[in-house]
Structures are given as structure tokens and as C-alpha cells.
Coordinates of C-alpha atoms and ligand atoms in Angstrom, one line a residue:
M7 CA 81.3 207.1 81.9
R8 CA 78.5 204.4 82.1
E9 CA 78.3 202.5 85.2
F10 CA 76.8 199.0 85.9
D11 CA 76.2 196.8 88.9
T12 CA 78.5 194.2 87.6
I13 CA 80.9 193.9 84.5
I14 CA 81.6 190.4 83.2
I15 CA 84.7 189.7 81.2
G16 CA 83.9 186.9 78.7
G17 CA 80.6 186.1 77.1
G18 CA 80.7 182.4 76.8
L19 CA 78.7 179.7 78.8
S20 CA 79.8 181.0 82.2
G21 CA 79.7 184.7 81.5
S22 CA 76.3 184.6 79.8
S23 CA 74.7 182.4 82.6
A24 CA 76.1 184.7 85.3
A25 CA 74.6 187.7 83.2
L26 CA 71.3 185.8 83.0
N27 CA 71.2 185.2 86.8
L28 CA 71.9 188.7 87.6
S29 CA 69.8 190.6 85.2
K30 CA 66.9 188.3 86.1
K31 CA 67.3 189.8 89.7
G32 CA 67.0 193.2 88.2
Y33 CA 70.7 194.3 88.3
S34 CA 72.5 196.2 85.4
V35 CA 75.1 193.9 83.7
L36 CA 77.5 194.6 81.0
I37 CA 79.4 191.6 79.3
I38 CA 82.7 192.4 77.4
E39 CA 83.6 189.7 74.8
K40 CA 86.6 189.8 72.7
E41 CA 85.2 187.8 69.8
A42 CA 82.8 189.2 67.1
L43 CA 80.5 186.3 66.9
G44 CA 79.7 183.2 69.1
N45 CA 82.1 180.7 67.5
I46 CA 81.8 177.0 67.7
K47 CA 83.2 175.8 71.0
P48 CA 85.4 172.8 71.1
C49 CA 83.1 171.0 73.5
A50 CA 81.2 167.7 73.2
G51 CA 78.1 169.1 75.0
G52 CA 77.6 166.3 77.6
M53 CA 75.7 167.6 80.4
A54 CA 73.8 166.3 83.6
S55 CA 70.1 167.2 83.1
S56 CA 70.1 168.1 86.9
M57 CA 72.0 171.3 85.9
Q58 CA 68.6 172.8 84.8
Q59 CA 68.2 173.9 88.4
F60 CA 70.9 176.5 87.9
L61 CA 69.5 178.1 85.0
P62 CA 66.2 180.1 84.9
L63 CA 65.6 179.2 81.2
N64 CA 64.1 176.5 79.2
F65 CA 66.7 175.2 76.8
D66 CA 64.9 172.2 75.4
Q67 CA 65.7 173.3 71.9
A68 CA 69.5 173.0 72.6
I69 CA 69.2 169.3 73.8
E70 CA 69.9 167.1 70.8
S71 CA 70.2 163.7 72.4
K72 CA 69.0 162.1 75.5
I73 CA 71.5 159.4 76.5
K74 CA 70.4 156.0 77.7
N75 CA 73.7 154.0 77.6
V76 CA 77.2 154.8 78.2
E77 CA 79.7 152.6 76.5
F78 CA 83.2 152.1 77.7
R79 CA 85.9 150.3 75.6
W80 CA 89.5 149.4 75.9
K81 CA 91.2 149.7 72.6
S82 CA 88.0 149.0 70.7
S83 CA 87.0 146.0 72.7
D84 CA 86.4 144.7 76.2
N85 CA 83.1 146.8 76.3
V86 CA 81.3 147.8 79.4
T87 CA 77.9 149.4 79.1
A88 CA 76.4 151.5 81.7
D89 CA 72.6 151.9 81.7
L90 CA 71.4 155.4 82.4
S91 CA 67.9 154.5 83.4
G92 CA 65.3 156.7 84.8
E93 CA 64.6 160.3 83.4
S94 CA 67.5 160.5 80.9
P95 CA 69.9 162.2 83.3
F96 CA 72.5 162.8 80.7
W97 CA 72.0 165.1 77.7
I98 CA 74.0 166.2 74.7
I99 CA 73.4 170.0 73.9
R100 CA 74.6 171.6 70.9
R101 CA 76.9 174.2 72.4
E102 CA 76.6 177.2 69.9
K103 CA 72.8 176.9 70.3
F104 CA 72.9 176.7 74.2
D105 CA 75.4 179.5 74.4
K106 CA 73.1 181.7 72.1
L107 CA 70.0 180.9 74.0
L108 CA 71.7 181.9 77.4
L109 CA 73.1 185.1 75.9
D110 CA 69.8 186.1 74.2
E111 CA 67.8 185.4 77.3
A112 CA 70.3 187.7 79.4
L113 CA 70.1 190.4 76.8
K114 CA 66.3 190.1 77.1
Y115 CA 66.5 190.8 80.8
G116 CA 68.5 193.9 80.2
S117 CA 72.2 192.7 80.1
E118 CA 74.3 194.5 77.5
I119 CA 77.2 193.1 75.5
L120 CA 80.2 194.8 73.9
R121 CA 81.8 192.7 71.1
P122 CA 84.4 192.5 69.8
V123 CA 86.1 194.4 72.5
K124 CA 88.9 193.6 74.8
V125 CA 89.5 194.7 78.3
E126 CA 92.9 196.8 78.4
K127 CA 93.1 197.9 81.9
I128 CA 91.3 197.4 85.2
I129 CA 91.7 200.0 88.0
S130 CA 90.2 199.9 91.4
Q131 CA 89.1 203.4 92.6
N132 CA 86.9 204.3 95.6
K133 CA 85.4 200.8 95.8
T134 CA 84.6 200.9 92.2
W135 CA 86.1 199.2 89.1
I136 CA 87.1 201.4 86.3
I137 CA 87.6 199.3 83.0
K138 CA 89.3 200.6 80.1
C139 CA 88.5 198.7 76.7
S140 CA 90.0 198.4 73.3
N141 CA 87.0 200.5 71.9
K142 CA 88.7 203.5 73.7
D143 CA 85.7 203.7 76.1
T144 CA 85.8 203.2 79.9
Y145 CA 83.2 201.7 81.9
K146 CA 82.5 201.6 85.7
S147 CA 81.2 198.8 87.9
K148 CA 80.6 197.8 91.5
F149 CA 81.4 194.2 91.0
L150 CA 83.5 192.3 88.4
I151 CA 83.1 188.7 87.2
I152 CA 86.1 187.0 85.4
A153 CA 84.7 184.5 82.9
D154 CA 87.4 184.6 80.1
G155 CA 87.7 180.9 79.9
S156 CA 90.8 178.5 79.7
Q157 CA 93.2 181.2 78.5
S158 CA 92.3 183.6 81.1
Q159 CA 94.3 186.7 81.3
W160 CA 92.5 188.0 84.3
A161 CA 92.1 185.3 86.8
G162 CA 95.9 185.2 87.5
Y163 CA 96.0 189.0 87.5
F164 CA 93.6 189.1 90.6
N165 CA 95.3 185.9 92.1
L166 CA 92.0 183.8 91.7
G167 CA 92.5 180.1 91.4
P168 CA 95.7 178.2 91.3
R169 CA 98.9 180.2 90.8
K170 CA 100.3 177.5 88.4
P171 CA 97.1 176.5 86.3
K172 CA 97.1 173.0 84.9
F173 CA 95.9 172.1 81.4
A174 CA 94.5 169.1 79.6
N175 CA 95.7 169.0 76.0
T176 CA 92.6 168.2 73.8
I177 CA 91.6 167.8 70.2
A178 CA 88.0 168.4 69.1
L179 CA 86.0 167.8 66.0
R180 CA 82.5 167.4 64.7
L181 CA 81.8 164.9 61.9
K182 CA 78.7 164.5 59.8
G183 CA 76.7 161.3 60.7
L184 CA 77.1 159.2 63.8
G185 CA 79.6 156.7 62.7
N186 CA 79.0 153.7 64.8
I187 CA 77.6 155.4 67.9
P188 CA 73.9 154.8 68.6
S189 CA 72.0 157.9 68.8
D190 CA 71.1 157.3 72.5
S191 CA 74.7 156.3 73.7
V192 CA 78.0 158.1 74.4
R193 CA 81.3 156.2 74.2
F194 CA 84.4 156.5 76.1
E195 CA 87.4 154.8 74.6
F196 CA 90.4 154.0 76.7
G197 CA 93.8 152.5 75.9
F198 CA 94.7 154.3 72.7
I199 CA 95.6 157.8 74.1
K200 CA 98.4 157.9 76.7
Y201 CA 97.4 159.7 80.0
G202 CA 93.9 160.2 78.7
F203 CA 91.1 159.0 76.6
A204 CA 88.8 159.7 73.6
W205 CA 85.1 160.3 73.6
A206 CA 82.2 160.4 71.1
F207 CA 79.0 162.3 72.0
P208 CA 76.2 162.2 69.3
L209 CA 74.2 165.3 68.4
K210 CA 71.0 164.8 66.1
D211 CA 73.0 164.5 62.8
S212 CA 76.7 164.6 63.7
L213 CA 79.2 163.4 66.3
N214 CA 81.3 165.4 68.6
I215 CA 84.5 163.7 69.1
G216 CA 87.2 164.7 71.7
L217 CA 90.6 163.3 72.6
G218 CA 92.3 164.5 75.8
T219 CA 95.5 163.9 77.8
F220 CA 95.0 164.9 81.4
I221 CA 98.4 164.4 83.1
N222 CA 102.1 165.1 82.5
N223 CA 101.1 167.8 79.9
K224 CA 101.3 165.1 77.1
P225 CA 100.7 166.6 73.8
L226 CA 98.5 164.9 71.3
E227 CA 100.9 165.0 68.4
D228 CA 100.7 161.5 67.0
E229 CA 98.5 162.3 64.0
A230 CA 98.4 158.6 62.8
L231 CA 97.3 157.5 66.2
N232 CA 94.7 160.3 66.5
N233 CA 93.3 159.4 63.1
K234 CA 93.2 155.7 64.0
V235 CA 91.1 156.6 67.3
I236 CA 88.8 158.9 65.3
K237 CA 88.2 156.1 62.7
S238 CA 87.4 153.7 65.4
F239 CA 84.2 155.7 66.0
G240 CA 83.2 154.4 62.5
F241 CA 84.4 157.0 59.9
E242 CA 86.2 156.1 56.8
D243 CA 87.2 159.3 55.4
S244 CA 90.2 160.9 57.4
S245 CA 90.1 164.3 55.9
F246 CA 88.7 165.8 59.1
K247 CA 89.7 169.2 60.4
V248 CA 90.7 169.1 64.1
F249 CA 90.8 172.0 66.8
H250 CA 93.3 171.9 69.4
K251 CA 92.6 173.4 72.8
R252 CA 94.5 173.6 76.2
L253 CA 91.7 173.1 78.6
R254 CA 92.4 174.6 82.1
I255 CA 91.5 171.9 84.6
W256 CA 91.0 171.8 88.4
N257 CA 94.3 172.0 90.3
G258 CA 93.5 172.3 94.0
I259 CA 91.3 174.4 96.3
H260 CA 92.0 178.0 96.0
K261 CA 90.3 181.2 96.6
L262 CA 88.0 182.2 93.7
N263 CA 87.1 185.7 94.9
G264 CA 88.8 188.8 95.8
D265 CA 87.4 192.2 97.0
R266 CA 84.3 192.7 94.6
V267 CA 85.8 190.3 92.0
I268 CA 85.0 186.7 91.3
A269 CA 86.3 184.0 88.8
V270 CA 83.8 181.5 87.3
G271 CA 84.0 178.6 84.9
D272 CA 87.2 177.6 83.1
S273 CA 89.0 180.7 84.1
A274 CA 88.6 179.6 87.8
S275 CA 90.2 176.2 86.8
L276 CA 87.0 174.3 87.8
C277 CA 86.9 171.7 84.9
D278 CA 86.9 168.1 86.1
P279 CA 90.6 166.9 85.8
F280 CA 89.4 163.2 85.0
L281 CA 86.6 163.6 82.5
A282 CA 86.8 167.2 81.3
E283 CA 83.4 168.1 82.6
G284 CA 83.3 171.8 82.4
I285 CA 79.7 172.7 81.8
R286 CA 78.4 171.7 85.2
P287 CA 81.0 173.7 87.2
S288 CA 80.5 176.6 84.8
L289 CA 76.7 176.7 85.6
I290 CA 77.2 176.0 89.3
S291 CA 79.9 178.8 89.6
S292 CA 77.9 181.3 87.7
Y293 CA 74.8 180.7 89.7
Y294 CA 76.6 181.1 93.2
A295 CA 78.5 184.0 91.9
A296 CA 75.3 185.8 91.0
E297 CA 73.9 184.8 94.4
S298 CA 76.9 186.2 96.2
I299 CA 76.7 189.5 94.3
D300 CA 73.1 189.8 94.8
Q301 CA 73.6 189.4 98.7
C302 CA 76.3 192.2 98.5
L303 CA 74.3 194.5 96.6
S304 CA 71.1 194.1 98.4
N305 CA 72.9 194.4 101.9
N306 CA 75.3 197.1 100.8
K307 CA 78.3 194.8 101.5
N308 CA 81.5 193.8 99.5
D309 CA 82.3 190.5 101.1
L310 CA 82.1 187.7 98.5
N311 CA 84.0 185.1 100.5
N312 CA 81.0 182.8 100.8
Y313 CA 81.3 182.1 97.1
S314 CA 84.7 180.5 97.5
T315 CA 83.4 178.7 100.4
I316 CA 80.3 177.2 98.5
M317 CA 82.5 176.3 95.6
R318 CA 84.9 174.4 97.8
N319 CA 82.1 172.4 99.2
E320 CA 79.9 172.0 96.2
W321 CA 82.6 171.2 93.7
G322 CA 86.2 171.3 95.0
K323 CA 86.1 168.6 97.6
S324 CA 84.8 166.3 94.8
M325 CA 87.5 167.5 92.3
A326 CA 90.2 166.8 95.0
W327 CA 89.4 163.1 94.6
G328 CA 88.9 163.6 90.9
K329 CA 92.4 164.6 90.6
R330 CA 93.8 161.8 92.7
I331 CA 91.8 159.3 90.7
A332 CA 93.0 160.8 87.4
Q333 CA 96.7 160.6 88.5
I334 CA 96.4 156.9 89.3
F335 CA 94.0 155.9 86.6
Y336 CA 95.9 157.6 83.8
R337 CA 99.3 156.2 85.0
F338 CA 98.0 152.6 85.2
P339 CA 95.0 152.7 82.7
K340 CA 94.9 149.0 82.0
T341 CA 94.6 148.2 85.8
G342 CA 92.3 151.1 86.3
Y343 CA 90.0 149.8 83.5
Q344 CA 90.0 146.2 85.0
L345 CA 89.4 147.4 88.7
G346 CA 87.4 150.4 88.0
V347 CA 85.3 150.2 84.9
K348 CA 84.8 146.5 84.9
R349 CA 83.8 146.1 88.4
K350 CA 80.2 144.7 88.7
T351 CA 79.0 147.9 90.4
A352 CA 80.8 150.3 88.1
P353 CA 78.0 150.8 85.6
K354 CA 75.6 151.9 88.2
R355 CA 78.3 154.3 89.8
I356 CA 79.3 155.8 86.6
A357 CA 75.7 156.6 85.7
Q358 CA 75.5 158.4 89.1
I359 CA 78.7 160.3 88.5
L360 CA 77.4 161.4 85.0
S361 CA 73.9 162.3 86.3
G362 CA 75.6 164.4 89.2
Q363 CA 74.0 162.4 91.9
M364 CA 77.4 161.2 93.1
G365 CA 80.7 163.0 93.3
Y366 CA 84.3 161.6 93.2
E367 CA 84.4 162.1 97.0
D368 CA 81.5 159.6 97.5
I369 CA 83.3 157.0 95.2
A370 CA 86.5 157.4 97.1
K371 CA 84.8 157.0 100.4
R372 CA 83.0 153.8 99.2
V373 CA 86.3 152.4 98.0
I374 CA 88.0 153.1 101.2
N375 CA 85.1 151.7 103.2
R376 CA 85.2 148.5 101.0
L377 CA 89.0 148.1 101.5
L378 CA 88.4 148.4 105.4
T379 CA 85.4 146.1 105.4
K380 CA 86.2 143.9 102.5
R381 CA 82.6 144.4 101.3
D382 CA 81.8 144.2 97.4
D383 CA 80.0 147.3 97.2
Ligands
FAD27 C1 87.4 169.2 73.4 C2 86.4 169.4 74.6 C3 85.4 168.9 74.9 C4 84.5 169.1 76.1 N1 83.5 168.5 76.3 C5 82.7 168.8 77.3 C6 81.6 167.9 77.6 O1 81.1 167.2 77.0 N2 80.9 168.3 78.8 C7 81.3 169.4 79.8 O2 80.6 169.5 80.7 N3 82.4 170.1 79.4 C8 83.1 169.8 78.3 N4 84.2 170.5 78.0 C9 84.6 171.7 78.8 C10 83.5 173.0 78.4 O3 83.5 173.1 77.1 C11 84.2 174.2 79.2 O4 84.4 173.8 80.5 C12 83.3 175.5 79.1 O5 83.1 175.8 77.8 C13 83.6 176.5 79.9 O6 82.9 177.7 79.6 P1 83.5 179.1 80.0 O7 82.3 180.1 79.6 O8 84.0 179.1 81.4 O9 84.6 179.3 78.9 P2 84.4 179.7 77.4 O10 83.2 178.9 76.9 O11 85.8 179.2 76.8 O12 84.2 181.3 77.2 C14 85.2 182.1 77.4 C15 84.7 183.3 76.7 O13 85.6 184.5 77.2 C16 86.1 185.1 76.0 N5 87.3 185.7 76.3 C17 88.4 185.2 76.4 N6 89.5 186.2 76.7 C18 88.8 187.3 76.8 C19 89.2 188.6 77.1 N7 90.4 188.9 77.5 N8 88.3 189.6 77.0 C20 86.9 189.4 76.8 N9 86.6 188.0 76.4 C21 87.4 187.0 76.4 C22 86.1 184.0 74.9 O14 86.2 184.6 73.6 C23 85.0 183.2 75.2 O15 83.8 183.6 74.5 C24 84.9 170.4 76.9 C25 86.1 171.1 76.5 C26 86.8 170.6 75.4 C27 88.1 171.5 75.2

């Protein structure tokens, strides 16, 4: 039976980046991925450039657009434009390219991948994981990373993350051409989708469009309305093929590690419950998961608790406010749009959120402060 320092379940963005971080430190890693090939992910690819610090890899070739403006609209009008000045802090990456780069680099540093293979059983024996797989082989590892995404089967099995996960209902599609979206802008369209919004993020030659509902488990079943929203981005033809995905979103601060096991990315319910930002928490969690496992392996310890603490401080505290903001904004979107997006200082704040310079916690504190001091900040 082959033994690895770490086995990772799921070879998406989170699993591959955890593998890369660990194998670059010299550890043996096996990724077990259930799909045969890297499928196109239903993801618009928007990412704060500051995330580069969490990846030991140059991924320039996966960046397709550098965004200078963020447009907000209410039912195709009442525009607000936020200027993302400075060093293009928000990028659009082509996910299939990005994921492949990550995986290839992890393999280059010695990680191995089994695909298409499913994990069937996990047993803990003498401080080691015994992993039985659908290829009838069994593998051993000292540590285990759960990175099996939104439909995670294993996070719940190990009691990692919320007991009752919450989901956003989303639709994703990619259309040829950019419609009416400038190549250096992204658009957030509010008002059409109840309890959510629509977004359009440009790649070089095509547009990633997404629709999502974030509260009340509202399905996106009004096809005529969905088509109208998609067409509002400047497309005449309505013969588009859409992908539906239930995206696991943040739902409270919970333990993300157990004894010798850690959950990362979507499987850990880290995705932003207001704007569906999941790349950033996937990269942050995979980075700190690798750091925690490294500390254990190099000091012969098993305690991964500092991982959950770091994720609570670095991400969870901000998301707690993100969830509150989502609950209010999506219930009263018109008021939210007028008071939140159309404020004089909003464009600057929005730019700071997208670039990762500011979290929802900072925004909330400013609002509370403003209410207390009646300042216009
Ligand atoms: C419509 C849409 C638009 C989005 N747009 C953005 C955006 O613009 N910016 C942003 O930051 N985020 C965005 N997100 C969120 C982002 O795509 C996710 O947060 C991110 O993909 C999470 O990566 P992951 O590796 O955790 O999960 P995934 O990428 O889903 O990878 C999980 C992997 O695990 C594998 N797997 C699953 N089960 C098993 C199993 N039992 N055994 C082995 N392997 C398994 C899967 O095949 C998959 O390869 C969007 C999401 C959606 C749905």
C-alpha cells in the first residue's frame, strides 16, 4: 500500500493549490479526482490580483482581462461606475487555464493525481488514514485535505464546516463576443433577479455571465426572465446553453479541521454569501492548510487547530458581515442600491472590496461609526 504525507480529495482550484503549496515544500501528495478531465467550471473568473501572494506560481497566461471599471446597474439603468485605479487590482482569469496551470505545476513538483477515481471509504488507523478507492486500490496518508467542492460528500462526514450548509442557486454561461460590456469592465446587474443579481465578466473573446440567488433558496426557474437578463448584456440570439450549479456559501464560523483532516475551498463553505467570491477563499484556505500541515509534519505534531483560527480571523469575521449585508440587501434591494451602491463614497469602497484591501467587517464598522457620529464617510 503506497503512503503519502497528504492525500487530497478533489483536484479543482483548492485541491490543486493545496497540492502545489505542499509539494513545493517537499512533501509527498496524492490528489484523488472523480472526473476524467478538467471540465469547464461554472465560474466567472473574477479575482483580486493580491491573491498572487498565496500562490508560488506565475499565472499571467491565465489572466484574460485587467479590469479598470466596475459598472453597477439597476434594471439596465441608474448606472454607477467604480473606478479601479492603480495597478489593475481585479483580474478575470480563464478558470480552465488557471486550474490546469496549478495542477501541472503541482505535478511538476512531485504531486500525483488519480483520475477518474472516487474515494469510497476512509478509515483512521494508528494515526494514519486508510483510503479505499473505486479503482480497488487502497492508499495511506498522514494527513487528509477535503477539497471536493460545493457538493462535498466528505466535509459533513468529518463534521467540518456548517452542519446545515447553505447554497446559492446559480446559472453560468459563456457567450462568444463581449456583448455590450467593455473589455476592461465588469458589470453587476441588480433588480431583475429576486434575492440576487446577475454579473458579466469579460474574457479576451467571450463573456462569462452568471445569475445567482443568495437567500431563501430561491430557484432561478423563470426562463423568460433569465433570458431577458442575459440579453441585457448585449446578445440578440437566445440559443444559449446554461449550467445550473448549487454553490455552497458561507454560513457561520465553524471548525474547519479535525484530527489530521482539513476542509478547504467550497467544501468548507467559504464562498462569499453576498457576491459569490470563491477563488480568494479557496486560495487562502489552501495556502494556510498547507502551512498548518507543514508545521505538523516538521514538528511531528497532529494539531491543526491553528488552521481554523486563521481562517476565522482572515476570512470568517468578514463573511459574518457579508452574510448580514446579504440578508438585508437582497430583501430590500432597491433601498440597498440607493443607500449602498449610489452613495458618494461607494465606488471607492467597492473597488477596495474587490481588490481585497477591505472586508465587509471594515465596511460595517464604518457604517456604524457613521451612524454614531453622523459623518458622511
Ligand atoms: C456561476 C458561478 C460563478 C462564479 N464566479 C466567481 C468569480 O467570478 N470569482 C470568484 O472568486 N468565485 C466565483 N465563483 C466561485 C468559485 O468558482 C468557487 O468558489 C471555486 O471554484 C471553488 O473551488 P474548489 O476547488 O473549492 O471547488 P471546485 O472547483 O468545484 O473543485 C472541486 C473538485 O472536486 C472534485 N470532486 C467532487 N467530489 C469528489 C469526490 N467525491 N472525490 C473526488 N473528487 C471530487 C470535483 O470534480 C472538482 O474537480 C463562481 C461560482 C459559480 C457557480
